[in-house]
XYZ file of C-alpha atoms in Angstrom:
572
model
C -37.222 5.002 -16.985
C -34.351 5.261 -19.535
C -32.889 7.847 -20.881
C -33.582 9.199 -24.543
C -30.088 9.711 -25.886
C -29.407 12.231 -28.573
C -27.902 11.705 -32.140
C -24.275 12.690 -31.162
C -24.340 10.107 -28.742
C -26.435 7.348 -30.748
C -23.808 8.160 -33.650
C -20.338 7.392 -31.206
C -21.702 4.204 -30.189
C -22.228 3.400 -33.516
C -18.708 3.586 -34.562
C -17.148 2.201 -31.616
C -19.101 -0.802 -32.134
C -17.780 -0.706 -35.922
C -14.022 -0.525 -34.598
C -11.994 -3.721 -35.303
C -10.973 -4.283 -31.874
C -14.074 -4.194 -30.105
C -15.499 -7.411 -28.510
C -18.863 -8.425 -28.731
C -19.832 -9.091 -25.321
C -17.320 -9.351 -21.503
C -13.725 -9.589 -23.337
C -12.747 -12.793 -21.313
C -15.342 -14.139 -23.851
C -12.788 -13.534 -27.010
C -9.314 -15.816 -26.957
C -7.212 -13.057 -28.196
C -8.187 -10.692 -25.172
C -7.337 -13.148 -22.686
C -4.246 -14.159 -24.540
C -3.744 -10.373 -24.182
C -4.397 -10.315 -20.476
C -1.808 -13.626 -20.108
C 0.738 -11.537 -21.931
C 0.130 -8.289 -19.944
C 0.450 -10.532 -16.753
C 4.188 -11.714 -18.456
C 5.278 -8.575 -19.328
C 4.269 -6.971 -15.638
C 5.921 -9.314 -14.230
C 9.444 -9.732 -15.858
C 9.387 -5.785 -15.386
C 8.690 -5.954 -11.768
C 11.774 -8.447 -11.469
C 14.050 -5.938 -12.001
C 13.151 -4.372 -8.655
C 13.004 -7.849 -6.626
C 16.497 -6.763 -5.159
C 16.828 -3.549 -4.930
C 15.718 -1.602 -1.508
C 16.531 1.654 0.487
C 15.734 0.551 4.157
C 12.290 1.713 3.710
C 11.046 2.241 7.671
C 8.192 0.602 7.360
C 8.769 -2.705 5.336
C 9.984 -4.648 8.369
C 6.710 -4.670 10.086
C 5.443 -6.858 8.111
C 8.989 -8.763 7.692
C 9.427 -9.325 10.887
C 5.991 -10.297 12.448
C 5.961 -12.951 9.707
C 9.104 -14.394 10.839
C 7.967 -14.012 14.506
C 4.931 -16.069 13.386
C 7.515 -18.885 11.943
C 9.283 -18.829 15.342
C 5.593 -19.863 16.835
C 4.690 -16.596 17.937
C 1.245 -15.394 17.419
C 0.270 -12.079 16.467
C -1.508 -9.629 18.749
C -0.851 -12.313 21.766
C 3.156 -12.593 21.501
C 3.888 -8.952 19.549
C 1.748 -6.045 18.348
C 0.257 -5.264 15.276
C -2.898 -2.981 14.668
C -2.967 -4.360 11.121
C -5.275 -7.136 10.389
C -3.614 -10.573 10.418
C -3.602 -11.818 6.546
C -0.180 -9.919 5.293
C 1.433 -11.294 8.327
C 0.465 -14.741 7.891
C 0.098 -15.254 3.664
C 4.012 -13.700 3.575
C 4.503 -16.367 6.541
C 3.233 -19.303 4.700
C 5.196 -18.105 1.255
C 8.435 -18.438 3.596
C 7.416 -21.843 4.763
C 7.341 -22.983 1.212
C 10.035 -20.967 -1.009
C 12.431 -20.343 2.168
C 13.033 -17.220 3.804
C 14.567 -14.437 2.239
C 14.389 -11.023 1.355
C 14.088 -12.397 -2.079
C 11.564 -14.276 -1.490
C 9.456 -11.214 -0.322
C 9.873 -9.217 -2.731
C 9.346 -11.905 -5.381
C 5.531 -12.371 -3.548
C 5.499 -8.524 -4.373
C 6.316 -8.911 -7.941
C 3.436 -11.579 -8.196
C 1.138 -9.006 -6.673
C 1.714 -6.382 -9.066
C 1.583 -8.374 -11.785
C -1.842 -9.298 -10.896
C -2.788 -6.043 -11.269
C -2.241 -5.184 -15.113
C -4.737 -8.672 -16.473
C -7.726 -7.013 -13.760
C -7.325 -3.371 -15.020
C -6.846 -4.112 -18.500
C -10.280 -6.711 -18.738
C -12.058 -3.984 -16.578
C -11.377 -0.904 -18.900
C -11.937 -3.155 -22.065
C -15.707 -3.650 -20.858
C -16.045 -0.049 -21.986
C -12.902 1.241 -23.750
C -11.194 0.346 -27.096
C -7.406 -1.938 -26.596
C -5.411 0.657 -27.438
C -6.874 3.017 -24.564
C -6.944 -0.343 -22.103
C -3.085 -1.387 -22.977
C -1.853 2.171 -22.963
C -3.664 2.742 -18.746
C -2.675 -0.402 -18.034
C 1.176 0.249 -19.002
C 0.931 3.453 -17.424
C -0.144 1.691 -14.114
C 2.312 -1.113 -14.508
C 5.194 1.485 -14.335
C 4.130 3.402 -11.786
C 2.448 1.931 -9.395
C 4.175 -0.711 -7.208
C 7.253 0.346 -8.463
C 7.115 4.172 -6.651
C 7.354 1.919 -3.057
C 8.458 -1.235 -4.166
C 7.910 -2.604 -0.806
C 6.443 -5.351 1.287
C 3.225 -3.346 2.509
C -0.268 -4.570 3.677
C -1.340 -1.646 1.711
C -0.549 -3.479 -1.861
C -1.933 -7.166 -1.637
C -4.992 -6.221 -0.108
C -5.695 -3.640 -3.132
C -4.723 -6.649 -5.470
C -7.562 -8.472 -3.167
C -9.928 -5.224 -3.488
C -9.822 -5.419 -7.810
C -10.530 -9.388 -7.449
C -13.597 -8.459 -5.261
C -14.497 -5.945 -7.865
C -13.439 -8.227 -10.935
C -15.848 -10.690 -9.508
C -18.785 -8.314 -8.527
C -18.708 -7.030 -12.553
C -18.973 -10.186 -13.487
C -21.370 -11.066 -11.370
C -23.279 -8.151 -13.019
C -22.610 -9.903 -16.019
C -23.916 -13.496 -15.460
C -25.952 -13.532 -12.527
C -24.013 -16.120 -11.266
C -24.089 -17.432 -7.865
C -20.362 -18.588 -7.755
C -19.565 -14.801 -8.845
C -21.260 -13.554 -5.986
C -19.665 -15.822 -3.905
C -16.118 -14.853 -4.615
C -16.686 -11.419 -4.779
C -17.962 -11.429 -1.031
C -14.829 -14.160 -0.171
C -12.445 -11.737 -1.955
C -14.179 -8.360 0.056
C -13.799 -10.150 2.894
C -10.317 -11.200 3.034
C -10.036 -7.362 2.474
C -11.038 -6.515 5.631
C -8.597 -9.130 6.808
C -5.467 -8.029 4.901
C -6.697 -3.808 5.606
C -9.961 -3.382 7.884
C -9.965 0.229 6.635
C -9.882 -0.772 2.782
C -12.252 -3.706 3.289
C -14.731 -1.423 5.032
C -14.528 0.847 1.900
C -15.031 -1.846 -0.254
C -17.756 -3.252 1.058
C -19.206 0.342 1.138
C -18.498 0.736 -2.829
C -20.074 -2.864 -3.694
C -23.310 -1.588 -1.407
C -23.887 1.314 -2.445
C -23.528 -0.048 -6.412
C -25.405 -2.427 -6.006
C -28.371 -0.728 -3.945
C -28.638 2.018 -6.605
C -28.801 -0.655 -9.530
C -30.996 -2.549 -8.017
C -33.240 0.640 -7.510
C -32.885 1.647 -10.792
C -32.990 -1.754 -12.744
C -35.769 -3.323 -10.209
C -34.558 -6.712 -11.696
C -34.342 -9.238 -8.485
C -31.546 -11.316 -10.628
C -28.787 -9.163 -8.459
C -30.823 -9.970 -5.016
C -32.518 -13.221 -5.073
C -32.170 -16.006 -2.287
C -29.401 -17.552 -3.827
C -27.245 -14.838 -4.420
C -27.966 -13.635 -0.889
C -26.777 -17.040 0.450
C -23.316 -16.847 -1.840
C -22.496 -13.512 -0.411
C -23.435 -14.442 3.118
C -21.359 -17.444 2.914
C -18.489 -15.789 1.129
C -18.678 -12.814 4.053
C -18.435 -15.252 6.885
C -16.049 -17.925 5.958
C -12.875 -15.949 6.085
C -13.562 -14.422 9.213
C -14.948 -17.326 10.988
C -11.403 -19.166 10.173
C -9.543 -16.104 11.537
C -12.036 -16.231 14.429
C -11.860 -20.058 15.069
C -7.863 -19.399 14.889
C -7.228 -16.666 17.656
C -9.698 -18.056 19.859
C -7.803 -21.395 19.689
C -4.513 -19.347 20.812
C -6.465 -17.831 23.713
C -5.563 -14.404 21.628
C -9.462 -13.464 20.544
C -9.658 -10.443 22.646
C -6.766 -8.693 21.710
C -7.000 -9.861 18.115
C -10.300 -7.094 18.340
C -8.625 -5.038 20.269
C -5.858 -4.481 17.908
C -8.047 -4.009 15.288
C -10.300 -1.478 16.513
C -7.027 0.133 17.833
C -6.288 2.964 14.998
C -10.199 4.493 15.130
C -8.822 5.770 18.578
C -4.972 6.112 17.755
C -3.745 6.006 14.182
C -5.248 9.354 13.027
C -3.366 10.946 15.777
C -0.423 11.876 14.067
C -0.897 10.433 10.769
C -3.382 12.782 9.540
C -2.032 14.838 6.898
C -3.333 17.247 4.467
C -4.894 16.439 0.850
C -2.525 14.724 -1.276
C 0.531 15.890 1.137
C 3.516 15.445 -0.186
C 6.324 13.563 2.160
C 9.136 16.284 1.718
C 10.477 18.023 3.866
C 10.204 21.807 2.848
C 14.166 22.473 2.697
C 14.043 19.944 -0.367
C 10.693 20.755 -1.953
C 12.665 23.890 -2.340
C 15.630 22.638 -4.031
C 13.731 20.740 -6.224
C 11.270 23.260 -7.723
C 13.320 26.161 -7.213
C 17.210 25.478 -7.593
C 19.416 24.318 -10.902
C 18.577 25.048 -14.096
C 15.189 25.703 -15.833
C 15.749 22.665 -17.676
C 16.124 20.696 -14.908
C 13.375 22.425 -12.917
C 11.006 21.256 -15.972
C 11.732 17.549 -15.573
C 11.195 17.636 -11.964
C 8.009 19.180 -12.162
C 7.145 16.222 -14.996
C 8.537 13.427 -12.497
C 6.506 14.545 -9.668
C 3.225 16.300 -11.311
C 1.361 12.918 -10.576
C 1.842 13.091 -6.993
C -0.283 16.200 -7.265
C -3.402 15.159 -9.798
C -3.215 11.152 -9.146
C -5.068 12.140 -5.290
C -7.705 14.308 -7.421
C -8.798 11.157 -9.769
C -10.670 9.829 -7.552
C -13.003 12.478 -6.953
C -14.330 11.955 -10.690
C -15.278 9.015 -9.460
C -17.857 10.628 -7.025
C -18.814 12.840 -9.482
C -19.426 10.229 -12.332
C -21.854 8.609 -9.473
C -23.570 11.278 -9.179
C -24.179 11.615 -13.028
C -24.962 8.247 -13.414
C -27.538 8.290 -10.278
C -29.358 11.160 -11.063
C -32.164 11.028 -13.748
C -31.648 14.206 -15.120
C -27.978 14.097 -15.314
C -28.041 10.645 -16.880
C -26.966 10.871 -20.170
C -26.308 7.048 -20.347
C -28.954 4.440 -21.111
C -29.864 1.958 -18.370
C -27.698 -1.250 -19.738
C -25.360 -3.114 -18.940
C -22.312 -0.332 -19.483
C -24.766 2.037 -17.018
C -24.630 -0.750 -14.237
C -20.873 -1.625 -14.862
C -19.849 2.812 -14.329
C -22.525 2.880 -11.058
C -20.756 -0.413 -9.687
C -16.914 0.670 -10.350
C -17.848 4.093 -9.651
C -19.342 3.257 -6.358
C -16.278 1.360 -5.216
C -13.713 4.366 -5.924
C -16.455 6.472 -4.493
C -16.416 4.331 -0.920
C -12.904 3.797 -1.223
C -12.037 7.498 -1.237
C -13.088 8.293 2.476
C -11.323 5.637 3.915
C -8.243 7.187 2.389
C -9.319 10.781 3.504
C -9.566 9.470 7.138
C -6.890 6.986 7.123
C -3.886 9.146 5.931
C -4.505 11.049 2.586
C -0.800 11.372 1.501
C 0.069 10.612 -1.998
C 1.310 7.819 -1.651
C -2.124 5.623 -0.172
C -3.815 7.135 -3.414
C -0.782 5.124 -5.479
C -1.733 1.894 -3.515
C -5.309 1.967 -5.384
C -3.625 3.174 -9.146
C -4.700 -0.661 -10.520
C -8.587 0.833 -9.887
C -8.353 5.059 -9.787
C -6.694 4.360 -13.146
C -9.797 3.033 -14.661
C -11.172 6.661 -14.655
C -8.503 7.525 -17.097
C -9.610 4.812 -19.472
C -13.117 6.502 -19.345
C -11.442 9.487 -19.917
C -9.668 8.546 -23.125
C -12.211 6.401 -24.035
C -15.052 5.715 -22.243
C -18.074 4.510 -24.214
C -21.271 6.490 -23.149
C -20.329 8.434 -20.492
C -17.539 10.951 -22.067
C -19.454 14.201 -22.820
C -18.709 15.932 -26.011
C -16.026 18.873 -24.457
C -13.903 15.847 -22.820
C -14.265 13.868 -26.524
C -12.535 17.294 -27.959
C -10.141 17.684 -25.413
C -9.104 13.607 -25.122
C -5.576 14.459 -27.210
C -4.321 17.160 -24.832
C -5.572 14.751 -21.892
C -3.633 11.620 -23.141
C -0.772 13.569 -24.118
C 0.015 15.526 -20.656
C -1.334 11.752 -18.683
C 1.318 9.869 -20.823
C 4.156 12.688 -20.611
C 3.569 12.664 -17.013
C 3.308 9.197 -16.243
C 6.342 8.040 -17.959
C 8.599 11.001 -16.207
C 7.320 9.615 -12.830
C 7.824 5.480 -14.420
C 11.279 6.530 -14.992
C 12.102 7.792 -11.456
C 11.575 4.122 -10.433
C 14.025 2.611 -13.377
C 16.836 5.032 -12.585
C 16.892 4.315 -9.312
C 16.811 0.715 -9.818
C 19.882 0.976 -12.016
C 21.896 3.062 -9.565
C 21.148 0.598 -6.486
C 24.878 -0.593 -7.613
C 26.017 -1.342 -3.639
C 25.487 -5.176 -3.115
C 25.235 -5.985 0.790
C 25.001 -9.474 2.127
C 22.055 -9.405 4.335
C 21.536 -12.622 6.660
C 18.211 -12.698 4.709
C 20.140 -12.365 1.188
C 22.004 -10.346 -1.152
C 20.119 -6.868 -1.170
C 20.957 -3.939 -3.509
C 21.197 -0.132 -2.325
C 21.804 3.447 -4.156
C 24.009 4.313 -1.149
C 26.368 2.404 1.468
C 24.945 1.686 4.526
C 27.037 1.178 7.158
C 24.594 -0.244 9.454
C 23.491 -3.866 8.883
C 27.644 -4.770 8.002
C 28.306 -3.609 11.591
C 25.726 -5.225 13.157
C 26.241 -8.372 11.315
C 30.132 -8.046 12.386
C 28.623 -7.628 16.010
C 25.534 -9.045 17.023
C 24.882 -13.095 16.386
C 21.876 -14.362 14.455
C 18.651 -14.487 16.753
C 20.086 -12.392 19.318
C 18.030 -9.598 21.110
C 18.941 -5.553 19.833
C 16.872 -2.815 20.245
C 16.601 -0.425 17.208
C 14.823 2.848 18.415
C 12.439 4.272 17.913
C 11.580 3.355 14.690
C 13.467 0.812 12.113
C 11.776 -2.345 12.102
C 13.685 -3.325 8.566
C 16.991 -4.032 10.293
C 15.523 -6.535 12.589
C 14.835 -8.742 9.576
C 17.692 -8.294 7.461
C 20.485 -9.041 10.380
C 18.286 -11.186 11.509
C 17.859 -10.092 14.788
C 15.001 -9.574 17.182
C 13.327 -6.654 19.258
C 13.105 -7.547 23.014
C 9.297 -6.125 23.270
C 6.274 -7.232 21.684
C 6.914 -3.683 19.604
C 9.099 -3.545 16.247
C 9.037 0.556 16.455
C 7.739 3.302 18.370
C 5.772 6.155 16.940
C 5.091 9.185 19.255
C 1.789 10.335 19.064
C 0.422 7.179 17.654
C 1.424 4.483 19.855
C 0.232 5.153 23.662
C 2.480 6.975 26.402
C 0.982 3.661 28.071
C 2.179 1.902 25.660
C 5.613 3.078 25.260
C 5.737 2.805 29.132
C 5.156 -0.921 28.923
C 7.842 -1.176 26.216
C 10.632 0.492 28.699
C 9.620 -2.000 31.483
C 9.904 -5.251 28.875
C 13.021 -3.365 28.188
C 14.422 -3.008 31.206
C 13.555 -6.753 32.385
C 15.664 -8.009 29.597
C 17.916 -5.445 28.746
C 20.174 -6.053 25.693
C 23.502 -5.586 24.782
C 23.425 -2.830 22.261
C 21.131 -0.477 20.988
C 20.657 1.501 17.827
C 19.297 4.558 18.081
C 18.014 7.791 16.150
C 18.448 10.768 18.027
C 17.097 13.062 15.059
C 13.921 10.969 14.414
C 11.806 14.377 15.579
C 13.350 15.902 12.867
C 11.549 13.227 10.971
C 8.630 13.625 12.284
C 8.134 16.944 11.184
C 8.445 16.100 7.547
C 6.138 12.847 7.972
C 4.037 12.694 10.504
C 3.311 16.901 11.209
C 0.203 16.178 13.120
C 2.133 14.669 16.603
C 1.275 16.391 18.933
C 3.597 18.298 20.872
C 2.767 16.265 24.307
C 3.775 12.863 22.867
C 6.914 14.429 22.161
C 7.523 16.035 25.773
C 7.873 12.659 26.949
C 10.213 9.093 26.087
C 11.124 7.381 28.977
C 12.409 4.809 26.196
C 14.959 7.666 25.463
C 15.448 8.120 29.192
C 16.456 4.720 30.149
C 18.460 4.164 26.972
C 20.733 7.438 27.714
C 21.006 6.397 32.046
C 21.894 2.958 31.014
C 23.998 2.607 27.703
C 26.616 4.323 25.852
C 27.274 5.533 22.870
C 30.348 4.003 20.701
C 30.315 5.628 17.185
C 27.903 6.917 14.463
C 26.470 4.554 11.885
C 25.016 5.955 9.006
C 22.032 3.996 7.019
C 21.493 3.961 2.839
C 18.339 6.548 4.215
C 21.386 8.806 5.556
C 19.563 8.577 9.037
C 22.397 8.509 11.972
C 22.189 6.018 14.045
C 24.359 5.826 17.179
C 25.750 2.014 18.341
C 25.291 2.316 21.912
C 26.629 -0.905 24.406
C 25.305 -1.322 28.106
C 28.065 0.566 30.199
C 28.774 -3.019 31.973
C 29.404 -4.811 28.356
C 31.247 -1.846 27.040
C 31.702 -1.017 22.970
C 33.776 -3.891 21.044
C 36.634 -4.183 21.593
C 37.807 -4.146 17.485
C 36.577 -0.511 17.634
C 39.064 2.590 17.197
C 39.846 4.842 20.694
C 39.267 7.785 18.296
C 35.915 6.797 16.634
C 34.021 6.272 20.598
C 32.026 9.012 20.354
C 31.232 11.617 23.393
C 28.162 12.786 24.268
């Protein structure tokens, strides 16, 4: 049974629906919102452009790199190299170099695509319930912030573009009763699960639980009937019986599931970290917040106070859920705006765990801004749901959002325009904040397409000199991959042993700071390490744009080049 609303309520909804921007009806049905959306797309995107070159050797960028060029080479993932990622990064970033060439540029131009993507879907989503001004300003504030904070080539960022198409299509869906809605939301929550199996489970968690409760609530059999039913089965199973059909052609079935059931066992390991941890080591948390000026403190605090409250949005998600579901919380009236809140709602609510049990740094909450940001939108403007205190306080809320928001947007700009070192990758002209002294020497050194080994963990470098690991492993992570499994990567070493190797003798420094759940055990023991230091020697000290030392190291029967000063061979 609906709920009686009261006069205050009755009295907002009357205005709003008297503003001149409002839209009678789903927005996509007025030409000047989608003109809007087109020009939001635009605007994204030339802004995202800036960034297309710019990079700092992030560590984990070259997974994906480099098992999509292994793929081009006719390798095939999980039977030729490892991955415990789903297959669809890999191979959509493959295909894009088949058809615009290979490049670093290339990449990161897919990237800019992505993110531009984002801005149309959150703006049309908040405009079902909030006023333009509230869904442009969100949907700025996203557009700044979100891809470019790790303007990287991640699985985490096209399959959240993937996860707001599934949800685009399931509110519209809502909306029509469509079966060619329902269809494409279950093709587009499906190719979740193959771009993230984590997110896609989430996903698919959010759109049940949505729809279960409106269907309860609503009893209408529109959302439910045979039809529908049929669409979503359909859209479910034809992505995955394609990736099925595929592996099993390439005798590579089996350890395609292997690999993907591989992190419930492993992955949380070492990469569970507290709520909303931060990255930083505590030496420079310290200079940061307490060091220089009190000015300067100040706009620190502003750049990074989102990395503290964006983790928290979600959990108004739950909560709006739970006022929504309810019937004596339920301040809303069972409509359309009632079913379009339980649905998005749902989602962020079925998301959030997947985060929580994944790895709940800051940063995995910044991969789903395009749809955590809708909560701001409610909170600025929300139709309905807002209760009176959060109407009052919606000035101070929009005022410290913005403020903050902008302080962290800027971090991304300014380091955009100091990346003023231009390096000439074999994969393209790259640009860095600092020199880095390591892909020049290798590129001096090491031949395209020949075997190095960069240990334990650097996968980047492999694709930009265009070089290649000599195991079916880009990186090693203690505590996360195997002892077995670094034990199998010392014997594929040792069977075809290359001529140098670039290695990190501080990464459990690094560790500490990112990963401070290893446990001690998978750090007692590398016989990686132990082989590399019997067999090979160390020539000089290479330091990378992430001021990470690396140490060139030749086999002791090759010896370090020749070109290379008496004084700078290092001694152990």
């Amino acid at each position: 049974m609906p709920v009686a609303i009261e006069e205050h309520e009755i009295a907002s909804i009357s205005i709003a629906a008297e503003l001149p921007d409002d839209t009678i009806g789903p927005p996509e049905s007025s030409r000047l919102e989608r003109l809007i959306a087109a020009a939001i797309f635009i605007a994204s995107f030339l802004y995202l452009c800036l960034f297309r070159r710019a990079t700092w050797i992030d560590l984990d960028e070259g997974i994906i790199l480099q098992g999509a060029q292994r793929i081009l080479d006719g390798q095939v993932l999980y039977r030729d190299f490892f991955s415990f990622f789903t297959p669809g990064s890999y191979y959509l970033l493959a295909l894009v170099f088949r058809v615009f060439g290979d490049s670093y540029l290339v990449a990161h131009t897919l990237l800019v695509v992505v993110g531009a993507a984002y801005s149309p879907i959150t703006y049309l989503l908040s405009r079902r319930v909030c006023g333009r001004q509230a869904s442009l300003l969100v949907t700025g504030l996203m557009a700044i912030t979100a891809l470019p904070l790790r303007f990287v080539v991640l699985h985490n960022w096209d399959s959240t573009l993937l996860t707001c198409l599934a949800l685009y299509c399931a509110v519209r869906l809502l909306e029509t009763s469509r079966t060619d809605w329902a269809f494409a939301a279950a093709s587009f929550a499906s190719l979740t699960v193959l771009f993230e199996q984590s997110k896609g489970a989430g996903l698919l968690l959010g759109l049940g639980l949505g729809f279960g409760i409106i269907a309860f609530y609503r009893r209408e059999p529109n959302i439910f009937n045979r039809r529908h039913l049929t669409a979503i089965t359909l859209g479910l199973a034809w992505p995955l019986a394609v990736t099925f059909l595929y592996f099993a052609s390439q005798n590579a079935l089996m350890e395609m599931l292997k690999s993907w059931f591989w992190p419930l066992q492993h992955y949380s390991t070492s990469n569970k970290v507290p709520f909303g941890y931060g990255n930083l080591p505590e030496d420079t948390q310290y200079k940061l917040f307490h060091t220089g000026s009190w000015a300067m403190r100040l706009v620190i605090r502003m750049v990074f106070a989102p990395r503290f409250w964006i983790p928290y949005l979600p959990l108004l998600g739950v909560a709006s859920l739970v006022r929504l579901a309810v019937p004596r919380w339920r301040r809303i009236p069972l409509n359309g705006n009632w079913s379009y809140y339980v649905l998005v709602s749902a989602v962020i609510t079925g998301l959030l765990p997947t985060i929580i049990a994944v790895r709940a740094d800051y940063i995995h909450f910044f991969f789903l801004q395009p749809i955590f940001f809708l909560l701001i939108a409610w909170l600025l403007d929300g139709r309905e749901i807002r209760t009176s205190f959060i109407q009052q306080q919606v000035p101070l809320i929009g005022f410290c959002v913005c403020i903050s928001l902008l302080a962290m947007g800027a971090q991304g700009f300014i380091f955009q325009a100091m990346s003023s070192n231009n390096v000439l990758t074999r994969r393209g002209s790259v640009e860095m904040g600092t020199k880095d002294m390591v892909i020049d020497y290798i590129q001096a050194h090491v031949p395209p397409k020949e075997t190095i080994l960069f240990y334990p963990y650097m996968a980047t470098y492999y694709y930009l000199t265009e070089t290649y690991s000599p195991t079916r492993f880009e990186f090693s992570q203690p505590g996360m991959h195997t002892y077995e499994q670094v034990e199998q990567m010392q014997r594929e070493f040792s069977a075809h042993p290359t001529r140098y190797v670039l290695y990190e003798p501080a990464f459990p420094d690094h560790i500490h700071d990112s990963w401070p759940n290893t446990p001690a055990e998978a750090l007692a023991r590398d016989p990686m390490a132990d082989y590399i230091a019997q067999r090979y020697r160390p020539c000089l000290v290479l330091n990378s744009a992430t001021n990470w030392h690396f140490l060139f190291m030749a086999r002791h029967d090759v010896g370090c080049p020749s070109d290379l000063p008496e004084a700078q061979v290092t001694q152990r």
